[in-house]
Structures are given as C-alpha cells and as structure tokens.
Amino acid sequence: MSQYDYDLFTIGGGSGGVRAARFAGQAGARVGLAEKGDLGGTCVNVGCIPKKLMSYSAHFHEDFADAAGYGWTLHSEPTFDWPALIANKDREITHLNGIYQRLLDGANVSLHRGFATVEDAHTVSVEGKRFTARHILVATGGHPDKPQIPGRELGITSDDFFHLKGLPKRAVVLGGGYIAVELASILNGLGSDVTLVYRRERLLRNMDADLGIHLADEMAKKGIRLVFDASIAAIEAPHAGEDSVKQVRLTNGETVAAECVLFATGRTPNTRGLGLEQAGVVLKENGAVVVNENFESNVPSILAVGDVIDRVALTPVALAEAMVVVARLFGKGERVMSYQNIPTAVFSHPNVGTVGLTEEQARKAHGEVKIFKTDFKPLKNTLSRNTERTFMKLVVDAQTDKVLGVHMVGGDAGEVIQGFAVALQCGATKAQFDATIGIHPTSAEEFVTMRTPVA
Ligand code: NDP
C-alpha cells in the first residue's frame, strides 16, 4: 500500500490539469483533482471556445452583406439578439463542462470541488480536507489583468466580457495582442462602435510585422477606429455598471465616450494563495512557477504546466506539456516538450495564422533569407464586392531552402496554417512547397504557387 493517498494530485481542472489527470488515471495511477470553478478552465469557460462561438456570430454581419452579390435578398434587415447568443453559448459550455466531468470519471479521477492549497511537498488541502500525493501538479492557469489606471474598476476584462447583459453601443478596447484584436472584432461585427487603443504602432507585435500591419488595415476598413501610440490615462463615470457612459481619457489628450471599456492587457499566473512559496517553491516575479524541462519546480514532487508557468499561453501547448509530465511519471518512455514551430491563430476578423519564424527572427538566426509575399482579393470577395484582402508570406532560408515561417491574414487562416505546420515540422523546403500541387480555386494554394521572392 502506497504511503500517499494519491499518486498524482492535480490542482486545476483546465486544459492542462484535466489532460494530465485523465491520462495518468488511464495509466493506472490513483489521481485526485481539485477545481474551484467550472471544469474546462479558461479555454472552455472564458477563452477559446466562447470567443470562437462569438466570433462566428459576429462574422454573420459580413456574410449577410456578402450574400447580396451572390443573388440573395434578405426581405428584412437582420437583427441581432445578444441574450440569445449568450444563452446558446452558455448551453454549449455547460455541455462541455459535462464532457470534462465524464472524461475524469472515465479515468477514475477523484474530483474535489473547492480551492486547493499546497501545505508541503506532498500535501494538498481542499476546503479543510487534507490529501497526500506522491506528485502534485499545479495547473491553475492565469487571469486577465487590469492596468493601474485611475478608474480601472469601471473597465472590464475578457472574463466579464462573456457575461455582459447586452451588447455595448460603444466600446474602447485597450491592448494590441490576441485578446484585444479578437474581442474588438467580435464587438465590431455584432454592431458596437469600437475604438481600439494601443500604446505602440503595430498590432500583434510578437508576430511577423506584416501581419499586424495588414490586420490593422483590414480592421480599420471594417469600421474599427485604431488609435496607436496612446493608452488610457483615466476612466470617469458617475457610477460603475454596464449602462453607465464612461469618459475614457487617452494619453494623447483625446476623450472617447463608451459604455464598455475592455482591458486586454495581458494575463497573470494564478498562484496567489496557493501556498507554493510556503512549500518552498520558487516563483517568478509575476507569480509564474519556475520549472525545469521536466516541468518540476525546485521542489521536485511539485510540478506545473500550462499558463501558470508562463511559457506559451495556448491550450494545445498546455496539453502537450501535460502529456510530457504523464509520460515521464507514469509512462514507459520519456518525452520532451518542443516549443519550436508552434502554430497559432488569432480569431480577429480577418483571422491571422502563423507558424515558424518571423522575418526578423529568421534574419537574426539564419542571416540571408528569401521572402515571398502575396496580397490579393480572395475569389469569394469578388461577387460580394467585399474589400477584405488576404495576405500571405513565406520566410525561406536562402542557404538551405528550408521554409522557416508561414504567415497569413485572411479567411480561415488557422485552418490553412495547421497543415503547413506539419510541413515545417517535417523540415520542408521551398522546392518541396513548389512541387506540391495546389488545390484550385482556394486561397491556400497561393502558398505553393509563390515563385518570385520580394526584392
Ligand atoms: P498579450 O500579451 O497578447 O497582449 C497584451 C497587450 O496589452 C499588448 O499589446 C500589450 O502591449 C498591452 N499592454 C500590456 N500592459 C499594458 C498597460 N499597462 N497599458 C496598456 N497596454 C498594455 O495578452 P492578451 O491579454 O491579449 O492574451 C494573453 C495570452 O493569451 C496571449 O498571449 C495568448 O498566448 C493567449 N491567447 C491566445 C488566443 C488564441 O490562441 N487565439 C486568444 C487569446 C489569448 P505591448 O505590446 O506594448 O506589451
């Protein structure tokens, strides 16, 4: 009989925690999992899933307009019902919460509802009940931040966005990253008057420069007002609440009136109150758990994966990290986590998809590179007279001919880039791209038909 109650105790029932618990349970380990909220974590409840559902909803606005060029007449103006969208979205999320519960049940994972704290290297306490475990996995995710701005309490974060009672008439979105451009696009598509305020001059600054530039042009064409090189200095309103009109004072001297001010200014790892420091675990300044390549903290029985380690805050990365942990602790062989060629998509309108190195990174790491670019009106936008243009870019190592980066702004960019991520993972060369037959007529075929590098 083991000296511990569990072989693995996972704190957090989000993407990383559930994945680790499930696969450890399936491998025969005795697993406990604590979750204080709804199963599925950020991705299922206040992230990827509701965001994408709402992004689909927002895109109908354009689809209705596009339909006319294809011979369709709508006999009345389409109207949008926010409570209906939120209720349907919530029903789908409840369904997913249930699936997560069944996955845990199916793997014999004991679920403990409540806030867990770490007492020592092998002890966890959940709502006054103590459990011992050979390994403790911290997979508590992160939460959105509000910057230190006077009146910050008048603004909301992405967590609140998904539960607004109504569509704000006017919204100011602060930030230039994933969440800012995605939620600004949703609000715009659904009919809000949106101003996006960003303290630099280029959106998505961690991606290839051309992506943010092209995206900004397209977002502006759709009616989003982009204010660069500025931030919010203060927010004023007679009272908090969704219906109050906020006066948003910008650092450039401008004032914008809006019912909704949304902060999309980054996320912080959830370690506060977990007891990790008392247990001797070293944290970074922002609270992230410091882990080695095996996802062990400096206290080896305490491990961590996902947003709480603040490496790459993406669901599929957390899943992969969890699989590495399970393989090492309960599997046959060792697996290592590779952070190379992680494809990612931003569900702005239009979508952004990217994998591999940016042009800047490639020049730094490989010296001479060849760049292939194209910017075109997709076939679908001809009859509709939609002015949205698609942008594609390949970054190629001039010495080895290896494709180092594939980047796109345009419809279904995420769907397109997923396949090219496999090609990059296999080390594909530009010659191999060229030897690949295109699928006609698609936008994606442009990636295998670009022949002339830019000067
Ligand atoms: P990001 O780090 O992507 O962007 C934060 C933005 O806020 C940046 O533009 C940043 O500016 C700005 N900012 C930060 N602090 C301040 C401040 N004090 N005042 C004004 N502006 C500020 O974070 P997000 O919150 O958008 O998303 C968090 C992470 O979640 C992402 O990095 C991503 O990993 C993940 N995510 C993934 C999605 C997907 O896969 N589709 C969707 C949503 C989130 P600056 O550039 O100057 O630092």
Short mmCIF file of C-alpha atoms in Angstrom, two decimals, residues 12 55 59 376 381 412 420:
data_model
loop_
_atom_site.label_atom_id
_atom_site.label_comp_id
_atom_site.label_asym_id
_atom_site.label_seq_id
_atom_site.Cartn_x
_atom_site.Cartn_y
_atom_site.Cartn_z
CA GLY A 12 -6.84 22.95 -11.59
CA SER A 55 -16.54 35.25 -33.47
CA HIS A 59 -19.00 37.24 -38.86
CA PHE A 376 -4.91 39.51 -53.06
CA ASN A 381 -14.93 38.59 -52.27
CA ASP A 412 -9.80 30.62 -42.06
CA PHE A 420 1.59 23.96 -43.18
#
